[in-house]
Tab-separated table of C-alpha atoms in Angstrom:
chain	number	residue	atom	x	y	z
A	8	MET	CA	-5.053	-4.077	32.924
A	9	ASP	CA	-5.396	-0.982	35.165
A	10	CYS	CA	-2.267	0.919	34.201
A	11	PHE	CA	1.034	1.069	32.519
A	12	GLU	CA	4.300	1.305	34.255
A	13	ILE	CA	7.697	2.675	33.173
A	14	GLY	CA	9.933	-0.321	32.219
A	15	MET	CA	7.105	-2.580	30.871
A	16	ARG	CA	8.225	-4.651	27.966
A	17	PHE	CA	6.336	-6.175	25.104
A	18	PRO	CA	7.993	-8.731	22.918
A	19	SER	CA	6.006	-7.966	19.902
A	20	TYR	CA	4.067	-5.041	18.260
A	21	LYS	CA	1.019	-7.153	18.052
A	22	LEU	CA	0.844	-7.842	21.836
A	23	LEU	CA	1.485	-3.915	22.522
A	24	MET	CA	-1.539	-3.280	20.368
A	25	GLU	CA	-3.655	-5.910	22.013
A	26	THR	CA	-2.760	-4.290	25.446
A	27	MET	CA	-3.361	-0.836	24.149
A	28	GLU	CA	-6.897	-2.023	23.160
A	29	GLU	CA	-7.606	-3.618	26.443
A	30	TYR	CA	-6.475	-0.499	28.386
A	31	CYS	CA	-8.704	1.808	26.107
A	32	GLN	CA	-11.792	-0.450	26.671
A	33	GLN	CA	-11.319	-0.337	30.348
A	34	THR	CA	-10.666	3.446	30.716
A	35	GLN	CA	-12.886	4.549	27.849
A	36	SER	CA	-9.863	6.409	26.358
A	37	LYS	CA	-8.713	6.590	22.836
A	38	PHE	CA	-5.146	6.868	21.515
A	39	TRP	CA	-3.561	7.096	18.062
A	40	LYS	CA	-0.088	6.465	16.764
A	41	ARG	CA	1.490	9.699	16.250
A	42	ASP	CA	5.362	9.354	15.895
A	43	ALA	CA	7.032	6.107	14.882
A	44	ARG	CA	10.137	4.904	13.407
A	45	THR	CA	10.381	1.330	12.029
A	46	ILE	CA	13.372	-0.970	12.462
A	47	THR	CA	14.387	-0.439	8.763
A	48	ALA	CA	14.169	3.374	9.320
A	49	SER	CA	16.257	3.111	12.494
A	50	ARG	CA	19.044	1.154	10.325
A	51	SER	CA	19.248	4.075	7.898
A	52	SER	CA	19.662	6.448	10.987
A	53	GLY	CA	22.715	4.467	12.185
A	54	ILE	CA	21.087	2.097	14.769
A	55	GLN	CA	23.178	-1.165	14.394
A	56	LYS	CA	22.280	-3.277	17.341
A	57	PHE	CA	20.164	-6.457	17.274
A	58	LEU	CA	16.364	-5.735	17.032
A	59	ASN	CA	13.809	-8.383	17.372
A	60	PRO	CA	11.820	-8.198	13.935
A	61	ASN	CA	8.486	-8.876	15.880
A	62	ILE	CA	8.598	-5.392	17.541
A	63	VAL	CA	8.323	-3.918	14.169
A	64	TYR	CA	9.272	-0.370	15.441
A	65	TYR	CA	12.394	1.032	16.972
A	66	GLU	CA	10.339	3.606	18.688
A	67	ILE	CA	6.720	4.579	18.747
A	68	LYS	CA	4.468	7.151	20.537
A	69	PHE	CA	0.710	7.117	21.170
A	70	THR	CA	-1.089	10.252	22.094
A	71	CYS	CA	-4.769	10.892	23.179
A	72	ILE	CA	-6.911	11.556	20.123
A	73	TYR	CA	-7.875	14.830	21.528
A	74	GLY	CA	-4.282	16.057	22.033
A	75	GLY	CA	-1.603	17.758	19.906
A	76	LEU	CA	-1.852	19.009	16.195
A	77	ASP	CA	-3.779	17.358	13.533
A	78	PHE	CA	-2.052	14.373	12.146
A	79	LYS	CA	-0.078	14.689	8.942
A	80	SER	CA	1.040	11.588	7.178
A	81	LYS	CA	4.767	11.381	6.007
A	82	GLY	CA	3.504	9.444	2.991
A	83	ARG	CA	1.581	10.699	-0.010
A	84	ASN	CA	-2.149	9.636	0.317
A	85	ILE	CA	-3.712	8.247	-2.754
A	86	ARG	CA	-7.021	9.630	-1.918
A	87	ILE	CA	-7.718	13.045	-0.077
A	88	ARG	CA	-8.726	12.461	3.323
A	89	ASN	CA	-10.918	14.827	5.281
A	90	PRO	CA	-10.491	14.300	8.996
A	91	SER	CA	-12.619	16.571	11.214
A	92	LEU	CA	-11.674	15.602	14.744
A	93	LYS	CA	-11.300	18.622	17.146
A	94	THR	CA	-8.398	18.712	19.537
A	95	ASN	CA	-8.161	20.424	22.825
A	96	GLY	CA	-4.417	19.812	23.633
A	97	CYS	CA	-4.798	16.861	25.842
A	98	PRO	CA	-1.311	16.027	27.263
A	99	ALA	CA	-1.908	12.113	27.757
A	100	TYR	CA	0.685	9.985	25.811
A	101	LEU	CA	2.811	6.831	25.952
A	102	ARG	CA	6.020	6.399	24.301
A	103	PHE	CA	7.913	3.093	23.644
A	104	LYS	CA	11.343	2.333	22.469
A	105	ALA	CA	13.313	-0.671	21.702
A	106	SER	CA	14.938	-2.198	24.827
A	107	GLU	CA	18.630	-2.224	25.320
A	108	ASP	CA	18.789	-5.956	24.505
A	109	GLY	CA	16.579	-5.279	21.439
A	110	ASP	CA	14.172	-8.048	22.397
A	111	ALA	CA	11.189	-5.859	23.241
A	112	LEU	CA	9.322	-2.503	22.977
A	113	GLN	CA	9.792	-0.864	26.440
A	114	LEU	CA	7.622	1.981	27.895
A	115	VAL	CA	10.123	4.803	28.526
A	116	ALA	CA	7.794	7.849	29.146
A	117	ILE	CA	4.166	8.170	30.152
A	118	ASN	CA	1.480	10.868	30.982
A	119	LEU	CA	-2.030	9.504	31.541
A	120	ASN	CA	-3.589	12.697	33.060
A	121	HIS	CA	-6.300	13.583	30.433
A	122	ASN	CA	-7.800	17.165	30.428
A	123	HIS	CA	-11.196	16.043	29.481
A	124	GLU	CA	-13.887	13.603	30.330
A	125	LEU	CA	-13.215	9.992	29.261
A	126	ILE	CA	-16.427	9.279	27.294
A	127	LEU	CA	-16.205	7.432	24.013
A	128	PRO	CA	-17.679	9.311	21.022
A	129	THR	CA	-21.302	8.468	20.112
A	130	LYS	CA	-22.080	6.814	16.962
A	131	LYS	CA	-23.111	8.807	13.969
A	132	SER	CA	-24.526	8.013	10.606
A	133	VAL	CA	-23.512	9.026	7.154
A	134	LYS	CA	-26.062	11.233	5.235
A	135	ARG	CA	-26.253	10.672	1.471
A	136	LYS	CA	-28.030	12.487	-1.132
A	137	GLU	CA	-30.349	10.590	-3.357
A	138	THR	CA	-28.733	10.437	-6.744
A	139	GLU	CA	-30.651	8.893	-9.749
A	140	GLY	CA	-28.905	7.267	-12.573
A	141	ARG	CA	-25.615	6.628	-10.728
A	142	GLU	CA	-26.272	3.068	-9.309
A	143	THR	CA	-23.178	1.138	-10.125
A	144	PRO	CA	-21.645	-2.071	-8.582
A	145	LYS	CA	-19.024	0.021	-6.933
A	146	ARG	CA	-21.577	2.583	-5.547
A	147	ASN	CA	-23.759	-0.260	-4.164
A	148	LYS	CA	-20.860	-1.936	-2.605
A	149	ARG	CA	-19.667	1.222	-0.796
A	150	ILE	CA	-23.108	2.156	0.294
A	151	GLN	CA	-23.662	-1.516	1.696
A	152	LEU	CA	-20.337	-1.298	3.507
A	153	LEU	CA	-21.318	1.814	5.255
A	154	LYS	CA	-24.683	0.437	6.266
A	155	GLU	CA	-22.920	-2.591	7.748
A	156	MET	CA	-20.367	-0.459	9.702
A	157	ASP	CA	-20.994	-0.474	13.485
A	158	ASN	CA	-19.416	3.064	13.831
A	159	VAL	CA	-18.790	5.314	10.936
A	160	GLU	CA	-17.268	8.182	12.794
A	161	ILE	CA	-13.754	7.128	12.486
A	162	GLU	CA	-10.428	8.933	12.014
A	163	GLN	CA	-7.749	8.867	9.317
A	164	GLN	CA	-5.291	8.067	12.204
A	165	GLU	CA	-4.769	4.651	13.786
A	166	HIS	CA	-6.806	4.604	17.208
A	167	PHE	CA	-8.030	2.175	19.621
A	168	SER	CA	-11.635	1.584	20.871
A	169	GLU	CA	-14.049	-1.149	21.348
A	170	ASN	CA	-13.944	-3.969	18.752
A	171	ASN	CA	-16.802	-4.121	16.360
A	172	ASP	CA	-18.346	-7.438	15.249
A	173	ASP	CA	-17.672	-8.005	11.677
A	174	GLU	CA	-20.194	-8.852	8.984
A	175	GLU	CA	-19.801	-12.087	7.194
A	176	GLU	CA	-18.493	-11.975	3.672
A	177	GLU	CA	-19.566	-14.610	1.223
A	178	GLU	CA	-17.063	-15.271	-1.375
A	179	ASP	CA	-17.100	-18.594	-3.475
A	180	ASP	CA	-13.432	-19.105	-3.533
A	181	VAL	CA	-12.335	-17.310	-0.294
A	182	GLU	CA	-15.191	-18.025	1.966
A	183	GLY	CA	-14.177	-17.929	5.608
A	184	LEU	CA	-10.771	-16.471	4.997
A	185	LEU	CA	-11.624	-13.135	6.517
A	186	GLU	CA	-14.440	-14.097	8.843
A	187	ASN	CA	-12.799	-12.426	11.668
A	188	THR	CA	-10.890	-9.287	10.511
A	189	SER	CA	-10.107	-8.489	14.125
A	190	ASP	CA	-7.077	-10.639	13.524
A	191	VAL	CA	-5.761	-7.695	11.669
A	192	PRO	CA	-5.423	-5.009	14.397
A	193	HIS	CA	-5.902	-1.337	14.159
A	194	LEU	CA	-6.745	-0.898	10.603
A	195	ILE	CA	-6.671	2.718	9.332
A	196	GLU	CA	-10.015	3.944	8.429
A	197	VAL	CA	-11.408	7.110	6.824
A	198	GLN	CA	-14.137	9.519	8.039
A	199	TYR	CA	-16.776	10.557	5.545
A	200	GLU	CA	-18.051	13.973	6.526
A	201	GLU	CA	-21.710	14.135	7.087
A	202	SER	CA	-22.428	16.825	4.655
A	203	LYS	CA	-20.768	15.237	1.737
A	204	ASP	CA	-21.623	12.463	-0.746
A	205	ILE	CA	-19.829	9.407	-0.970
A	206	LYS	CA	-17.391	9.994	-3.979
A	207	THR	CA	-17.946	7.651	-6.862
A	208	ASP	CA	-17.333	9.826	-9.904
A	209	LEU	CA	-14.138	9.169	-11.926
A	210	GLU	CA	-13.231	12.708	-11.960
A	211	GLU	CA	-13.187	12.754	-8.231
A	212	SER	CA	-10.802	9.770	-8.040
A	213	GLN	CA	-7.326	10.696	-6.836
A	214	CYS	CA	-4.935	8.295	-8.386
A	215	THR	CA	-1.597	9.626	-7.497
A	216	GLY	CA	1.227	9.016	-4.943
A	217	LEU	CA	3.238	6.091	-3.791
A	218	ILE	CA	1.911	2.493	-4.569
A	219	ALA	CA	3.550	-0.876	-3.428
A	220	PRO	CA	3.339	-3.543	-6.058
A	221	VAL	CA	2.646	-6.446	-3.633
A	222	PHE	CA	4.157	-9.857	-3.776
A	223	THR	CA	1.749	-12.702	-4.194
A	224	PRO	CA	2.428	-15.253	-1.177
A	225	PHE	CA	2.890	-18.861	-2.261
A	226	ASN	CA	3.231	-21.819	-0.179
A	227	ASP	CA	6.499	-23.739	-0.366
A	228	ASP	CA	4.985	-26.820	-1.798
A	229	GLU	CA	5.235	-28.542	-5.198
A	230	GLN	CA	2.561	-26.592	-6.701
A	231	ARG	CA	3.381	-23.176	-5.166
A	232	THR	CA	-0.140	-22.809	-4.058
A	233	LEU	CA	-1.613	-19.542	-2.889
A	234	ASN	CA	-1.165	-18.584	0.748
A	235	LEU	CA	-4.042	-16.220	1.164
A	236	ASP	CA	-3.976	-16.516	4.957
A	237	ILE	CA	-1.020	-14.206	5.235
A	238	ILE	CA	-2.516	-11.278	3.169
A	239	PRO	CA	-4.274	-9.631	6.133
A	240	GLU	CA	-0.848	-9.498	7.905
A	241	TYR	CA	0.685	-8.095	4.799
A	242	ALA	CA	-1.792	-5.384	4.416
A	243	GLN	CA	-1.222	-4.392	8.118
A	244	TYR	CA	2.386	-4.281	7.581
A	245	LEU	CA	1.981	-1.825	4.737
A	246	VAL	CA	-0.446	0.260	6.803
A	247	ASP	CA	2.116	0.635	9.559
A	248	ALA	CA	4.678	1.715	6.928
A	249	GLU	CA	2.154	4.365	5.719
A	250	ILE	CA	1.789	2.702	2.248
A	251	THR	CA	-1.549	4.058	1.178
A	252	GLY	CA	-1.814	2.151	-2.117
A	253	VAL	CA	-1.120	-1.406	-3.445
A	254	LEU	CA	-0.843	-3.008	-6.969
A	255	ILE	CA	-1.690	-6.651	-7.218
A	256	ASN	CA	-1.016	-9.184	-9.882
A	257	GLY	CA	1.622	-7.041	-11.422
A	258	THR	CA	5.244	-8.023	-12.324
A	259	THR	CA	6.231	-8.123	-8.684
A	260	GLY	CA	3.116	-10.235	-7.878
A	261	GLU	CA	3.862	-12.812	-10.708
A	262	GLY	CA	0.279	-12.040	-12.154
A	263	THR	CA	1.300	-13.778	-15.491
A	264	LEU	CA	2.256	-16.924	-13.673
A	265	MET	CA	-1.168	-17.489	-12.134
A	266	THR	CA	-4.497	-18.848	-13.523
A	267	THR	CA	-7.351	-16.473	-14.097
A	268	LYS	CA	-9.143	-18.212	-11.169
A	269	GLU	CA	-6.000	-17.635	-8.855
A	270	ARG	CA	-5.894	-14.005	-9.868
A	271	LYS	CA	-9.490	-13.494	-9.061
A	272	MET	CA	-8.946	-15.214	-5.600
A	273	VAL	CA	-6.069	-12.719	-4.945
A	274	THR	CA	-8.202	-9.842	-6.007
A	275	GLU	CA	-11.168	-10.886	-3.649
A	276	VAL	CA	-8.982	-11.036	-0.643
A	277	TRP	CA	-7.347	-7.706	-1.304
A	278	THR	CA	-10.502	-5.810	-2.097
A	279	GLN	CA	-12.054	-7.120	1.263
A	280	ILE	CA	-8.873	-5.971	3.082
A	281	CYS	CA	-8.740	-2.635	1.285
A	282	SER	CA	-12.320	-1.849	1.942
A	283	GLN	CA	-11.175	-1.646	5.674
A	284	THR	CA	-7.598	-0.247	5.383
A	285	HIS	CA	-8.828	2.258	2.799
A	286	GLN	CA	-5.668	1.748	0.811
A	287	HIS	CA	-6.091	2.483	-2.903
A	288	LEU	CA	-6.279	-0.976	-4.658
A	289	MET	CA	-4.958	-1.082	-8.233
A	290	VAL	CA	-5.457	-4.618	-10.102
A	291	GLN	CA	-3.197	-5.498	-13.143
A	292	VAL	CA	-5.428	-7.475	-15.455
A	293	GLY	CA	-3.333	-7.844	-18.464
A	294	GLY	CA	-0.828	-10.475	-19.663
A	295	ALA	CA	-3.423	-12.999	-20.801
A	296	SER	CA	-5.715	-13.673	-23.761
A	297	LEU	CA	-7.943	-10.692	-24.448
A	298	PRO	CA	-11.187	-12.634	-23.315
A	299	ASP	CA	-9.445	-13.397	-20.097
A	300	VAL	CA	-8.228	-9.712	-19.755
A	301	ILE	CA	-11.809	-8.483	-20.266
A	302	ASP	CA	-13.046	-11.204	-17.523
A	303	LEU	CA	-10.455	-9.902	-15.220
A	304	ALA	CA	-11.247	-6.287	-15.755
A	305	GLN	CA	-15.051	-6.963	-15.202
A	306	HIS	CA	-14.294	-8.850	-12.058
A	307	ALA	CA	-11.949	-6.204	-10.661
A	308	GLU	CA	-14.690	-3.410	-11.106
A	309	GLN	CA	-17.270	-5.989	-9.838
A	310	LYS	CA	-15.230	-6.429	-6.550
A	311	GLY	CA	-14.560	-2.692	-6.048
A	312	ALA	CA	-11.055	-2.099	-7.194
A	313	ASN	CA	-10.051	1.508	-7.230
A	314	SER	CA	-8.210	1.265	-10.568
A	315	ILE	CA	-6.969	-1.094	-13.164
A	316	LEU	CA	-3.667	-1.274	-14.714
A	317	CYS	CA	-3.207	-3.218	-18.075
A	318	LEU	CA	-0.382	-4.710	-20.077
A	319	PRO	CA	-0.429	-4.596	-23.909
A	320	GLU	CA	-1.363	-7.521	-25.998
A	321	LEU	CA	1.854	-9.634	-25.682
A	322	TYR	CA	1.731	-11.714	-28.876
A	323	HIS	CA	-0.085	-9.590	-31.383
A	324	LYS	CA	1.776	-6.519	-30.127
A	325	PRO	CA	0.509	-3.044	-31.033
A	326	GLN	CA	2.618	-1.532	-33.574
A	327	THR	CA	1.205	2.094	-33.481
A	328	VAL	CA	-0.456	4.350	-31.119
A	329	ASP	CA	-3.778	3.775	-32.728
A	330	ASP	CA	-3.370	0.032	-32.123
A	331	LEU	CA	-2.634	0.515	-28.497
A	332	ILE	CA	-5.680	2.839	-27.984
A	333	ARG	CA	-7.935	0.427	-29.702
A	334	TYR	CA	-6.778	-2.309	-27.335
A	335	LEU	CA	-7.177	-0.186	-24.218
A	336	GLN	CA	-10.576	0.896	-25.438
A	337	ILE	CA	-11.655	-2.687	-25.351
A	338	VAL	CA	-10.448	-3.205	-21.730
A	339	GLY	CA	-11.867	0.222	-20.801
A	340	ARG	CA	-15.370	-0.865	-22.029
A	341	ALA	CA	-15.120	-3.914	-19.683
A	342	ALA	CA	-14.791	-1.651	-16.710
A	343	PRO	CA	-16.440	1.536	-17.461
A	344	ASN	CA	-16.597	2.833	-13.953
A	345	THR	CA	-13.051	2.252	-12.964
A	346	PRO	CA	-9.887	4.246	-13.811
A	347	LEU	CA	-7.626	2.574	-16.376
A	348	PHE	CA	-3.871	2.851	-16.578
A	349	TYR	CA	-1.594	1.293	-19.184
A	350	TYR	CA	1.419	-0.741	-18.010
A	351	HIS	CA	4.573	0.559	-20.095
A	352	ILE	CA	7.350	-1.869	-19.444
A	353	PRO	CA	9.161	-2.224	-22.859
A	354	SER	CA	11.956	-4.282	-21.468
A	355	PHE	CA	9.525	-7.184	-20.917
A	356	THR	CA	6.899	-6.536	-23.557
A	357	ASN	CA	9.089	-4.965	-26.348
A	358	VAL	CA	6.325	-2.563	-27.062
A	359	ASN	CA	8.087	0.592	-27.552
A	360	ILE	CA	5.372	3.132	-28.362
A	361	ASN	CA	6.261	6.590	-27.175
A	362	MET	CA	4.039	7.475	-24.077
A	363	GLY	CA	4.074	11.220	-24.869
A	364	MET	CA	2.409	10.406	-28.275
A	365	LEU	CA	-0.115	8.069	-26.535
A	366	PHE	CA	-1.162	10.970	-24.240
A	367	ASN	CA	-1.439	13.578	-27.074
A	368	GLN	CA	-3.515	11.173	-29.197
A	369	VAL	CA	-5.751	9.481	-26.816
A	370	GLY	CA	-7.911	12.386	-26.180
A	371	ASP	CA	-11.377	11.319	-24.891
A	372	LYS	CA	-11.266	8.056	-26.804
A	373	ILE	CA	-10.979	6.023	-23.620
A	374	PRO	CA	-13.148	7.831	-21.024
A	375	THR	CA	-11.565	5.993	-18.038
A	376	PHE	CA	-8.026	6.365	-19.110
A	377	LYS	CA	-5.993	8.112	-16.362
A	378	GLY	CA	-2.353	7.569	-17.091
A	379	ILE	CA	0.402	4.973	-17.072
A	380	LYS	CA	3.043	2.974	-15.035
A	381	PHE	CA	6.303	4.078	-16.757
A	382	THR	CA	8.757	1.266	-16.081
A	383	SER	CA	11.693	2.588	-18.135
A	384	THR	CA	14.878	4.580	-17.519
A	385	LEU	CA	14.438	6.751	-20.625
A	386	LEU	CA	13.586	9.794	-18.519
A	387	ASP	CA	13.298	12.213	-21.484
A	388	GLU	CA	10.266	10.207	-22.608
A	389	GLY	CA	8.987	10.059	-19.285
A	390	VAL	CA	9.148	13.665	-18.605
A	391	ALA	CA	7.521	14.326	-21.915
A	392	ALA	CA	4.649	12.124	-20.876
A	393	VAL	CA	4.320	13.859	-17.397
A	394	LYS	CA	4.080	17.359	-19.176
A	395	ALA	CA	1.800	16.174	-21.794
A	396	GLN	CA	-1.735	17.664	-22.121
A	397	ASP	CA	-0.956	19.973	-19.399
A	398	ARG	CA	-0.294	17.223	-16.959
A	399	LYS	CA	-3.764	15.697	-17.383
A	400	PHE	CA	-2.407	12.213	-16.774
A	401	THR	CA	-0.845	10.609	-13.932
A	402	VAL	CA	2.521	8.909	-14.727
A	403	PHE	CA	3.691	6.508	-12.077
A	404	LEU	CA	7.405	5.829	-12.091
A	405	GLY	CA	8.277	2.135	-12.053
A	406	ALA	CA	12.122	2.302	-11.867
A	407	ASP	CA	13.257	2.174	-8.318
A	408	THR	CA	16.839	3.265	-8.882
A	409	ILE	CA	16.177	6.692	-10.515
A	410	MET	CA	13.468	7.979	-8.255
A	411	ALA	CA	15.415	11.040	-7.097
A	412	GLY	CA	16.172	12.110	-10.548
A	413	ALA	CA	12.686	11.497	-11.875
A	414	TYR	CA	11.037	13.505	-8.985
A	415	THR	CA	13.515	16.319	-9.733
A	416	LEU	CA	12.208	16.434	-13.289
A	417	GLY	CA	8.636	16.469	-12.342
A	418	PHE	CA	7.378	12.994	-11.537
A	419	ASP	CA	5.274	12.997	-8.364
A	420	SER	CA	4.099	9.214	-8.184
A	421	ALA	CA	5.641	5.914	-8.168
A	422	ILE	CA	4.848	2.294	-8.199
A	423	ALA	CA	8.124	0.728	-6.770
A	424	THR	CA	8.846	-2.772	-5.498
A	425	THR	CA	11.212	-1.380	-2.796
A	426	LEU	CA	8.360	0.341	-1.186
A	427	ASN	CA	7.491	-3.173	0.182
A	428	ILE	CA	11.027	-3.590	1.807
A	429	PHE	CA	12.317	-0.084	2.266
A	430	PRO	CA	9.214	2.135	2.463
A	431	GLU	CA	10.927	4.981	4.270
A	432	HIS	CA	13.560	5.398	1.535
A	433	GLY	CA	10.917	5.983	-1.251
A	434	GLN	CA	8.905	8.182	0.968
A	435	ARG	CA	11.706	10.250	2.029
A	436	ILE	CA	13.181	10.760	-1.411
A	437	LEU	CA	9.913	12.183	-2.683
A	438	GLN	CA	9.646	14.385	0.441
A	439	CYS	CA	13.130	15.746	0.157
A	440	ILE	CA	12.569	16.677	-3.460
A	441	LYS	CA	9.230	18.402	-2.418
A	442	GLU	CA	11.210	20.499	0.188
A	443	GLY	CA	13.910	21.292	-2.428
A	444	ASN	CA	16.492	19.268	-0.740
A	445	ILE	CA	18.041	17.325	-3.698
A	446	THR	CA	21.320	16.607	-1.925
A	447	ASP	CA	19.675	14.499	0.871
A	448	ALA	CA	17.259	13.028	-1.747
A	449	GLN	CA	20.314	11.735	-3.783
A	450	SER	CA	21.938	10.441	-0.564
A	451	ILE	CA	18.981	8.366	0.238
A	452	GLN	CA	18.685	7.233	-3.399
A	453	ASP	CA	22.412	6.061	-3.116
A	454	GLU	CA	21.728	4.108	0.049
A	455	LEU	CA	18.747	2.497	-1.634
A	456	ASN	CA	20.663	1.688	-4.752
A	457	ALA	CA	23.384	0.102	-2.805
A	458	ALA	CA	20.801	-2.202	-1.215
A	459	ILE	CA	19.235	-2.969	-4.569
A	460	GLU	CA	22.549	-3.961	-6.036
A	461	ALA	CA	23.258	-6.141	-3.107
A	462	ILE	CA	19.841	-7.905	-3.426
A	463	THR	CA	19.963	-8.392	-7.224
A	464	LYS	CA	23.436	-9.477	-7.566
A	465	ASN	CA	22.850	-13.170	-8.022
A	466	GLY	CA	19.358	-13.216	-9.760
A	467	THR	CA	16.577	-11.544	-11.498
A	468	TRP	CA	14.359	-8.833	-10.059
A	469	VAL	CA	11.342	-10.785	-8.736
A	470	PRO	CA	13.070	-13.755	-7.202
A	471	THR	CA	15.704	-11.658	-5.359
A	472	MET	CA	13.369	-9.036	-4.128
A	473	LYS	CA	11.061	-11.733	-2.832
A	474	VAL	CA	13.953	-13.312	-0.948
A	475	ALA	CA	14.846	-9.763	0.426
A	476	MET	CA	11.359	-9.246	1.535
A	477	ASN	CA	11.344	-12.463	3.538
A	478	LEU	CA	14.704	-11.445	5.051
A	479	LEU	CA	13.978	-7.957	6.053
A	480	SER	CA	10.220	-7.988	7.012
A	481	PRO	CA	8.381	-9.941	9.611
A	482	LEU	CA	6.478	-11.677	6.776
A	483	ASN	CA	7.328	-15.040	4.960
A	484	LEU	CA	5.809	-14.690	1.504
A	485	GLY	CA	7.208	-17.925	0.289
A	486	PRO	CA	9.089	-18.757	-3.094
A	487	THR	CA	8.432	-17.603	-6.553
A	488	ARG	CA	6.904	-19.755	-9.289
A	489	GLU	CA	8.328	-21.346	-12.267
A	490	PRO	CA	9.884	-20.450	-14.715
A	491	LEU	CA	11.441	-17.786	-12.545
A	492	LYS	CA	14.856	-19.168	-11.299
A	493	PRO	CA	15.117	-19.407	-7.470
A	494	LEU	CA	18.139	-18.368	-5.593
A	495	THR	CA	20.471	-21.113	-4.110
A	496	LYS	CA	21.199	-21.283	-0.382
A	497	ASP	CA	24.482	-19.746	-1.205
A	498	ASN	CA	23.003	-16.867	-3.002
A	499	VAL	CA	20.611	-16.091	-0.138
A	500	LEU	CA	23.529	-16.306	2.378
A	501	GLU	CA	25.621	-13.931	0.083
A	502	MET	CA	22.714	-11.452	-0.030
A	503	LYS	CA	22.174	-11.537	3.729
A	504	ASN	CA	25.855	-10.867	4.437
A	505	GLU	CA	25.915	-7.907	1.897
A	506	LEU	CA	22.822	-6.471	3.682
A	507	VAL	CA	24.687	-6.850	6.965
A	508	LYS	CA	27.659	-4.805	5.736
A	509	LEU	CA	25.249	-2.140	4.524
A	510	GLY	CA	23.651	-2.124	8.029
A	511	PHE	CA	20.102	-3.424	6.985
A	512	ILE	CA	20.572	-6.578	8.941
A	513	GLN	CA	22.162	-6.752	12.347
């Protein structure tokens, strides 16, 4: 296409992105997404009219990559990024907004007068120092990835340029699934500065922030087989919501309801995707026999997971802090180059070991140990863990309904199911607390809790949340597996009606 015109309509976000790519290729320009408000966010702002879920955003603005101020994500990055793109104040931009009928994204404002020559940046290579004695599977995987990249000068922000041919990935169980990752448009990538090494050391790993524990997609067949084909679209949905970390095979992901082989298949797909989206990937490896846990931990490290989360032994439960440390030592040795987190969820495991005591006693007994996921409403214990050992360890909150209170008391990270469905709420609560705006944080928390109450009214956490995800997102992640009890049609209808009353569904 030659140009955009005011009033142009795009019935889906995907079509808009494809058109932007075509335009950028023809004009040798590059744009990135600067300001955007999703449909979910617009509901919380009072927008009640019908909005086609395929448009994803209520409003969105793209600016020339050489214009405006440096991009600052509204979300909390899992890893520190170092973008170094220089700007010159280019005024070029395009702004789209949901049409009056809500069926499409419509171009409402435009300025395509660039103040610079339209030449695509030249390709650069990454310089690496030779380091002896640091060859690990993870390091080799990252170096190989960089060697295969067609252009490694890429920005933290989403941008549009010529499509690169993807290298073939050979995986025994998922061969061919991701042969053409261009089906996942506009993946956010990170720039490695030329003067720096690729970071692989554990002490340099940044394991904090907001992580979405993703659902495992199943087909609606008798065996509830894995639906791996939808994962690239799922990952892009989270990227668009500025979710920079994902946890797979956890409680939300029904990890304990899958075979070891299935869990490995899910891990292989997500590691391939996250190597391109640069989302932090945490893999839950517990909830199985110890030999299988060891196997899963080794596999996660081999495939390049950024961190590992592990439940305690579920039958021969640890009775003391020393028992738990000994178990985690075994898991840690299976993945000696990957940060390890303990999954504290006593309501499911009935393991009630005090987490502050764990932090105070673990010392250097587990070199890879970095913290815990704290899924409990006992905030006194949680705060003690946060403050233990001069805040040496990361404590991810796992209780969605108390985020505002927990952040006020010192938490700064969370792994919350609702980040899949209402990502803006979790992000805004944390941002408000950082800014000292406790009143607004509590108001947003109250709104989120009302939605949670409506969703979980007629069922347990995972089945109801998965139904809500299917209702409120453009994805269909399928049903849950046995023995989780599915919702009846009446239950789903009641949930939908409650969400309509709350303004989350038009």
